[in-house]
Coordinates of C-alpha atoms and ligand atoms in Angstrom, one line a residue:
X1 CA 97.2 21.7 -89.1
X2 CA 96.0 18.1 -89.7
X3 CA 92.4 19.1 -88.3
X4 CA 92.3 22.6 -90.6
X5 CA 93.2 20.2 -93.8
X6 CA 90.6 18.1 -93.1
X7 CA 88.0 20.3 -92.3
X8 CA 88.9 22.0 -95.7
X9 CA 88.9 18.6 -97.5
X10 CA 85.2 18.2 -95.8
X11 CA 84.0 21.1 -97.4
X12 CA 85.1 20.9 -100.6
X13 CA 84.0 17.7 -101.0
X14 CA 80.8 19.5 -99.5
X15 CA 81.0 21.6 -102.6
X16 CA 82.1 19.6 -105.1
X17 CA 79.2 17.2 -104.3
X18 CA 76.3 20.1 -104.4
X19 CA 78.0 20.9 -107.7
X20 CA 77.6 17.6 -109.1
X21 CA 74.4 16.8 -108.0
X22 CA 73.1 20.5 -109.3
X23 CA 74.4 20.3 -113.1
X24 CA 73.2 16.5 -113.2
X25 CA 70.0 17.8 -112.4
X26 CA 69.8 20.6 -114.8
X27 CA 71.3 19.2 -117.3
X28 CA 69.2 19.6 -120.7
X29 CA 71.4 18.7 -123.9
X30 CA 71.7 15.0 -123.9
X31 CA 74.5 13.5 -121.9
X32 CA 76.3 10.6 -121.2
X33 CA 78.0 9.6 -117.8
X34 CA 80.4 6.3 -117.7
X35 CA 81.0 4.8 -115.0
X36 CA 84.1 2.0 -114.6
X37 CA 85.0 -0.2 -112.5
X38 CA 87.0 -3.1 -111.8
X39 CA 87.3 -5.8 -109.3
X40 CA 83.6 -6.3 -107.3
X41 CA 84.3 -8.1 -103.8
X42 CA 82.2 -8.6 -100.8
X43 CA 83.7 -6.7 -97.4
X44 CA 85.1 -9.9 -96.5
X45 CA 86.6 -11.5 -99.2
X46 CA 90.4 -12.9 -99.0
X47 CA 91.7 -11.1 -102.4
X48 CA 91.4 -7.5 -101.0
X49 CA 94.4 -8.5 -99.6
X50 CA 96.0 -9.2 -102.5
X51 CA 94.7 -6.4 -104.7
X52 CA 95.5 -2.8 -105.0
X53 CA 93.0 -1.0 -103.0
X54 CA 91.7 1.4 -106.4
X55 CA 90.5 -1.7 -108.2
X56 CA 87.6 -2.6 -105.5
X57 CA 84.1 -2.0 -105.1
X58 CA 81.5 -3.7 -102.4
X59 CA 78.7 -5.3 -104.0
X60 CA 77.1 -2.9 -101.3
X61 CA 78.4 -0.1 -103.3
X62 CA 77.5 -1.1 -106.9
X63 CA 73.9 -1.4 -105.7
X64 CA 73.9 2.3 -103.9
X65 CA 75.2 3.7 -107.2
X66 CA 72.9 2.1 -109.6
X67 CA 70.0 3.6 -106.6
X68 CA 71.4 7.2 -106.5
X69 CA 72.1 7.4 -110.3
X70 CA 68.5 6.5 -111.1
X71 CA 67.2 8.5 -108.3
X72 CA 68.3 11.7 -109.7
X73 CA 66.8 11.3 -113.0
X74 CA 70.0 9.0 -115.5
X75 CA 68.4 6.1 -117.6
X76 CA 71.0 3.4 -117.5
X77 CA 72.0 2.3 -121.3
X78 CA 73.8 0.3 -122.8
X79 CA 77.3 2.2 -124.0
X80 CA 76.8 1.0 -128.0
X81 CA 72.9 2.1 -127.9
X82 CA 73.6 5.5 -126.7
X83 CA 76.2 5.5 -129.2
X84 CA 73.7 4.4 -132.0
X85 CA 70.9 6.6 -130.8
X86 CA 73.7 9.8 -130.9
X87 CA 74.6 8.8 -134.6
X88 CA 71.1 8.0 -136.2
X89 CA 69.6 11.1 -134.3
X90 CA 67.5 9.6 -132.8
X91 CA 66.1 11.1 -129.3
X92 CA 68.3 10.5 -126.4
X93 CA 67.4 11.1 -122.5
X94 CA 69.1 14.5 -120.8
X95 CA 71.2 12.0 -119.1
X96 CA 72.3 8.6 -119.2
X97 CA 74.7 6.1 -117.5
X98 CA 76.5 3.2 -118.8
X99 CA 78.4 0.8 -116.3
X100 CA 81.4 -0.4 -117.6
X101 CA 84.0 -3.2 -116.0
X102 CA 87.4 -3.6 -117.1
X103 CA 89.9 -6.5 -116.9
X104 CA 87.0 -9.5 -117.2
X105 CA 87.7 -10.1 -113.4
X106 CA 85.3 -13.6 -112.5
X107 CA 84.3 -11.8 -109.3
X108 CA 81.8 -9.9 -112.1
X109 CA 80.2 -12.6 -112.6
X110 CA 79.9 -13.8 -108.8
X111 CA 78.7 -10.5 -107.6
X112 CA 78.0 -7.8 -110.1
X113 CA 76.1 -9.8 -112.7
X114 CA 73.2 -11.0 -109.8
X115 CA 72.7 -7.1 -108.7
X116 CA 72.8 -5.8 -112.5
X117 CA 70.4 -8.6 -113.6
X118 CA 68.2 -7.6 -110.2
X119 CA 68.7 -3.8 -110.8
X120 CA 67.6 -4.4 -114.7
X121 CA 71.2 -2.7 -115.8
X122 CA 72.9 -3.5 -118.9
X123 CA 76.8 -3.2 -118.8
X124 CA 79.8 -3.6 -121.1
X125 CA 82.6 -5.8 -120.3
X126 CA 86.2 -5.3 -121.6
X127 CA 87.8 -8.3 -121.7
X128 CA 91.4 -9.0 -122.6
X129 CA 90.9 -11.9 -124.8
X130 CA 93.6 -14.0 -124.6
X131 CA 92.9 -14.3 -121.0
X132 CA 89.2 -15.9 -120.8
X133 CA 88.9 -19.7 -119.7
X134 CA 92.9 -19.7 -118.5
X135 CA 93.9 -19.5 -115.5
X136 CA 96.5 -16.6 -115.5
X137 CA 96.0 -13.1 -113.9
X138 CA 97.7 -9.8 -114.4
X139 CA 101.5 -9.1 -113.7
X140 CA 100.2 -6.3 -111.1
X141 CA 98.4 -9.2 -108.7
X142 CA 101.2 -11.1 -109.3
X143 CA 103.9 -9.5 -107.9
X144 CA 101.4 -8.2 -105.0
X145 CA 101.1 -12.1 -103.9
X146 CA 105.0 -12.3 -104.2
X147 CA 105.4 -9.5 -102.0
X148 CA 102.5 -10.1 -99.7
X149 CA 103.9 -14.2 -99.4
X150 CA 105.5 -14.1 -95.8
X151 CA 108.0 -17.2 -97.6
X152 CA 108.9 -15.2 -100.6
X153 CA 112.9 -14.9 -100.2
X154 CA 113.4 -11.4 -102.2
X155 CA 117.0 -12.3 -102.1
X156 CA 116.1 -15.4 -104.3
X157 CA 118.2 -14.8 -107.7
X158 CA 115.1 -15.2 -109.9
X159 CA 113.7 -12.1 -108.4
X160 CA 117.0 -10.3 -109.0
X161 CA 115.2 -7.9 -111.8
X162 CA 112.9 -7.0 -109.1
X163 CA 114.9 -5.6 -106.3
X164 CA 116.2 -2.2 -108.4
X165 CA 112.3 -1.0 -107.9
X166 CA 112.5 -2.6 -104.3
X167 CA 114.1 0.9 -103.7
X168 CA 114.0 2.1 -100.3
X169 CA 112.1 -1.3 -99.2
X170 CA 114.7 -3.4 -100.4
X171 CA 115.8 -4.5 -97.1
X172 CA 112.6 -5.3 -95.8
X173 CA 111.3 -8.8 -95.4
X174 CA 108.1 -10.3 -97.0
X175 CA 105.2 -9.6 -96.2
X176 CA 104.8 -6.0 -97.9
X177 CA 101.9 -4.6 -96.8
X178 CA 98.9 -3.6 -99.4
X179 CA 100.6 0.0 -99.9
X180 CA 104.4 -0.6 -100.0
X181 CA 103.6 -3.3 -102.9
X182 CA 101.0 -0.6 -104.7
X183 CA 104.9 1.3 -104.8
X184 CA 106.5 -1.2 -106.7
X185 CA 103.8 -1.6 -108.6
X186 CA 103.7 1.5 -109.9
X187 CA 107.6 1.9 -110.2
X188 CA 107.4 -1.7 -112.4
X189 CA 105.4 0.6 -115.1
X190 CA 108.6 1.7 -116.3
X191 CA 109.1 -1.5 -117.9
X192 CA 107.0 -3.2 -120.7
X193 CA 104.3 -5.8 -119.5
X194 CA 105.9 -8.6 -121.6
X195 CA 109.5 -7.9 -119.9
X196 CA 107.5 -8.4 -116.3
X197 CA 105.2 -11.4 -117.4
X198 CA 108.8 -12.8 -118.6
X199 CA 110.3 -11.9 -115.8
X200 CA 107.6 -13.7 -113.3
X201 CA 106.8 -16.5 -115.4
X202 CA 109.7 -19.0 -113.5
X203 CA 108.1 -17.3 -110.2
X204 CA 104.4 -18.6 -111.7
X205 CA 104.4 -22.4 -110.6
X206 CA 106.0 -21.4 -107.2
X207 CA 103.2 -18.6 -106.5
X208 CA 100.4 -20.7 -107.4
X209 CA 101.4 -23.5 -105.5
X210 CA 102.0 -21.2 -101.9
X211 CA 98.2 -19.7 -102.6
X212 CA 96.2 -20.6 -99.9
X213 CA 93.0 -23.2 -101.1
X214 CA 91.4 -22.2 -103.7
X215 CA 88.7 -19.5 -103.7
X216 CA 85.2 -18.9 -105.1
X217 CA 87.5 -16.4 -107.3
X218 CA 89.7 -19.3 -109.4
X219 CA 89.9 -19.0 -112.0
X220 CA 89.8 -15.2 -111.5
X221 CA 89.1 -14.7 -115.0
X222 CA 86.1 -14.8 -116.5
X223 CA 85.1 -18.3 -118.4
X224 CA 83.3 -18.9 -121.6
X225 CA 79.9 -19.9 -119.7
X226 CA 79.9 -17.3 -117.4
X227 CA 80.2 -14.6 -120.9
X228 CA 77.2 -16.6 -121.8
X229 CA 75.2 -16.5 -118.9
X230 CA 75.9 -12.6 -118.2
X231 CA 74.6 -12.0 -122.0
X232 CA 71.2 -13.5 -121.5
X233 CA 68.7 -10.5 -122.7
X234 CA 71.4 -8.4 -123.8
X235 CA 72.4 -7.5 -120.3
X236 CA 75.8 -7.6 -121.0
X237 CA 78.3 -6.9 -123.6
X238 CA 81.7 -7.5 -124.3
X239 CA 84.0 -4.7 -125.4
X240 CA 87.7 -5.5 -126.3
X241 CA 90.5 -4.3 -123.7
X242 CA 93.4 -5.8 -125.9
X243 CA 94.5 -9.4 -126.0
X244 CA 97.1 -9.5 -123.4
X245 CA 96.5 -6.1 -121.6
X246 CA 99.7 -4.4 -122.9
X247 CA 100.0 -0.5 -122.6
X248 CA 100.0 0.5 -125.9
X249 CA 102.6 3.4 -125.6
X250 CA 105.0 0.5 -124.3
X251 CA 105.0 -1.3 -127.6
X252 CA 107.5 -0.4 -130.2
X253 CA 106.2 -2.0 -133.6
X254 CA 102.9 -1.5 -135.9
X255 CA 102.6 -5.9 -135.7
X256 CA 102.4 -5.6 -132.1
X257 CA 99.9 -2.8 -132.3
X258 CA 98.0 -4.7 -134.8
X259 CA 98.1 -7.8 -132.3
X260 CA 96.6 -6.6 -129.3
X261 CA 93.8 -4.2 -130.9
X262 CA 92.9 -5.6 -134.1
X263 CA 93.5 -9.1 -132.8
X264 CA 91.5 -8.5 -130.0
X265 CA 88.4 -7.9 -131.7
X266 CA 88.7 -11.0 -134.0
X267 CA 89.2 -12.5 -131.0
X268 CA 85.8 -11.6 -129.7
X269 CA 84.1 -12.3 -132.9
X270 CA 85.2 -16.0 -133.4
X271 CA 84.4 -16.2 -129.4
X272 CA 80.5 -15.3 -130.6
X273 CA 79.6 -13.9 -127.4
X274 CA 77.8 -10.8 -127.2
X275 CA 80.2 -8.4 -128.3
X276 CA 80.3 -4.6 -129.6
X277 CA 83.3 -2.9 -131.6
X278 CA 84.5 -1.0 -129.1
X279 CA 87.6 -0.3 -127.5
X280 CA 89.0 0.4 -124.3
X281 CA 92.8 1.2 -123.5
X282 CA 94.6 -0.1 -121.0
X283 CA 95.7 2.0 -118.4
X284 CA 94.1 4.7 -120.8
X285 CA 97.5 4.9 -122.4
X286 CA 97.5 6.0 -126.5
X287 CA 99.7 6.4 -128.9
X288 CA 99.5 7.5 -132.5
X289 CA 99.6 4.4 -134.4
X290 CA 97.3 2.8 -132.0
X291 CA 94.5 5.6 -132.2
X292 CA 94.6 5.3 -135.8
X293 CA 94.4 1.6 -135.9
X294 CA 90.8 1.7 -133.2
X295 CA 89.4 4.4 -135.4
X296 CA 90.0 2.0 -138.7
X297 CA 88.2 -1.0 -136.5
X298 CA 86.2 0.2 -134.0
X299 CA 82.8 2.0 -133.5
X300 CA 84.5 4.1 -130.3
X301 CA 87.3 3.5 -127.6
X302 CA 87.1 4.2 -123.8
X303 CA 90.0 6.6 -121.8
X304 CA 90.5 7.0 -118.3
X305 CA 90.4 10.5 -118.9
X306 CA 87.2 11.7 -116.4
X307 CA 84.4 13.8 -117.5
X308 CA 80.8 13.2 -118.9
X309 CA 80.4 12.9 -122.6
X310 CA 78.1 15.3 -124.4
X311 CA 77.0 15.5 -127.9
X312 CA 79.8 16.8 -129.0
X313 CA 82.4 14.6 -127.5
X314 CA 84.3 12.2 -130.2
X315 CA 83.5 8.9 -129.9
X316 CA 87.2 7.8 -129.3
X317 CA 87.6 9.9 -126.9
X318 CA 84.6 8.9 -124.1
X319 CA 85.6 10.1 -121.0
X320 CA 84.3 8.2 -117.7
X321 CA 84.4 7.8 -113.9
X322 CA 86.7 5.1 -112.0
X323 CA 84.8 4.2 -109.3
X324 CA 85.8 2.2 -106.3
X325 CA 85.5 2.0 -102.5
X326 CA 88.1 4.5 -101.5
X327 CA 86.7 7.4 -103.4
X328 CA 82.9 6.6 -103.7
X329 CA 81.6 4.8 -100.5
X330 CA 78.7 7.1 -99.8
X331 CA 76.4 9.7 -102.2
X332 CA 78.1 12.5 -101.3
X333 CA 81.7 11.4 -102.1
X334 CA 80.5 9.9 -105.5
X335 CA 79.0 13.1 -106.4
X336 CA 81.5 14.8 -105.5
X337 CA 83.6 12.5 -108.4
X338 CA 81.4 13.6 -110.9
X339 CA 81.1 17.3 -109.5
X340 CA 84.6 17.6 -109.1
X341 CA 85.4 16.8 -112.7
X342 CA 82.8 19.1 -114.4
X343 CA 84.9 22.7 -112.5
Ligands
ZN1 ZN1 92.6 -2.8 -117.6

């Protein structure tokens, strides 16, 4: 049964693949295909094992990307130009590619920024603000190096709000491995962020002091001179991905709306780096009050909803392609992505 499914699987991606690669190459009206990604860390490096396996490309696999999108035919823009160029009218190529990276992870500018600056490929950053130059990182990789910490005593009383999302691994013993700890992760989203980051904060001192010696990756936020550096000749930009990374459906007042979207991109104003207006939600997660609130400040806003973007496509509504190492290793599986979405 196992060896029908994946022979099925093999196909389809077979398929799915052709069928990408076909409309990409007849495609005529003027489109544009995002591509996003997060975290970019050599083979090797020690925080794949503290990291949820989606978030992660190789450097390897940036580079192949950037090769096979140019090979068949895209012209790498910047997100804002295309933008513009749609707008004024102005002559656009049949298809186009923007890379985008979310979070503001440092490991962008250790090993994306020297293959986009090599490859010639401008890119937007969205960065949540009140994160640069400090040395925090999200709840998510936080309670992945509590659970992956072979000393972490689960029964400790100041993890006591953990252990009702422990559920069936609550009687297992640290170390989680990468998957059991993805679980709780994604059980954890049924509370707000700022519960969790309360929650964690009297577990922050401990954690950081049982990390092994620091890596090339601390801070593992991006820092004031790297923005700078990454901008020279407009290779980057910096889009705003709210100031503390808070879903937006989770928060229950218009202030706190107000905070994270329109504070954000003050934020990246008074910072002066290379910025452009526009914003991308976390976790892709809307609400009402928060739509209205991008479309009052911003030129467009980024989902996580997949698909290429024609002419026609609202600008607050840009659809793009999560990329990472489980689901586009080789040119056939990231066609396939692309093909997959356009059935
Ligand atoms: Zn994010």
């Amino acid at each position: 049964m196992a060896t029908i499914r994946s022979f099925i699987k093999f196909w389809a991606l077979g398929v799915f693949a052709l069928y990408g690669w076909l409309r990409l190459k007849i495609t005529r009206s003027p489109t544009l295909i995002i591509l996003t990604y997060h975290r970019v860390l050599p083979k090797n490096a020690p925080e794949r094992e503290f990291e949820q396996p989606g978030m992660i490309v190789s450097p390897e696999n940036l580079k192949q990307h950037i090769r096979l999108i140019r090979s068949i035919g895209a012209v790498p823009m910047h997100l804002d130009e295309w933008l513009r160029k749609k707008k004024a009218l102005e002559s656009l190529p049949s298809l186009s590619v923007a890379f985008t990276f979310d979070d503001g992870w440092r490991d962008n500018y250790l090993h994306a920024f020297p293959i986009l600056r090599q490859e010639k490929v401008p890119a937007t950053v969205f960065l949540v603000t009140e994160m640069v130059n400090t040395e925090d990182t999200f709840w998510p990789e936080q309670v992945i190096q509590l659970l992956r910490t072979s000393s972490t005593d689960l029964n400790d009383p100041v993890l006591g709000w953990l252990r009702p999302y422990l559920d069936e691994l609550a009687n297992k013993s640290t170390p989680f491995s990468l998957l059991e700890a993805d679980k709780v992760i994604s059980r954890l989203k049924d509370l707000d962020d700022a519960s969790i980051l309360d929650h964690l904060a009297p577990c922050a001192h401990s954690l950081k002091a049982k990390q092994n010696a620091p890596s090339e990756q601390s801070p593992p936020i991006l820092q004031s001179h790297d923005l700078v550096e990454m901008a020279q000749n407009n290779l980057v930009k910096y889009g705003a991905h709210t100031r503390n990374h808070f879903r937006l459906n989770r928060l229950n007042s218009k202030a706190a709306l107000e905070q994270q979207i329109v504070g954000c991109l003050s934020d990246l104003e008074s910072m002066k780096v290379n910025s452009t207006p526009i914003f991308c939600y976390p976790n892709g997660d809307i609400t009402g009050g928060g739509e209205q609130l991008v479309a009052n400040h911003y030129l467009a806003a980024c989902t996580t909803k997949a698909g290429w973007n024609k002419l026609t496509r609202s600008e607050y509504d840009l659809h793009r392609f999560n990329l990472h190492d489980g689901n586009s290793s080789n040119p056939r599986t990231l066609l396939a992505i692309i093909g997959r979405s356009l059935v």
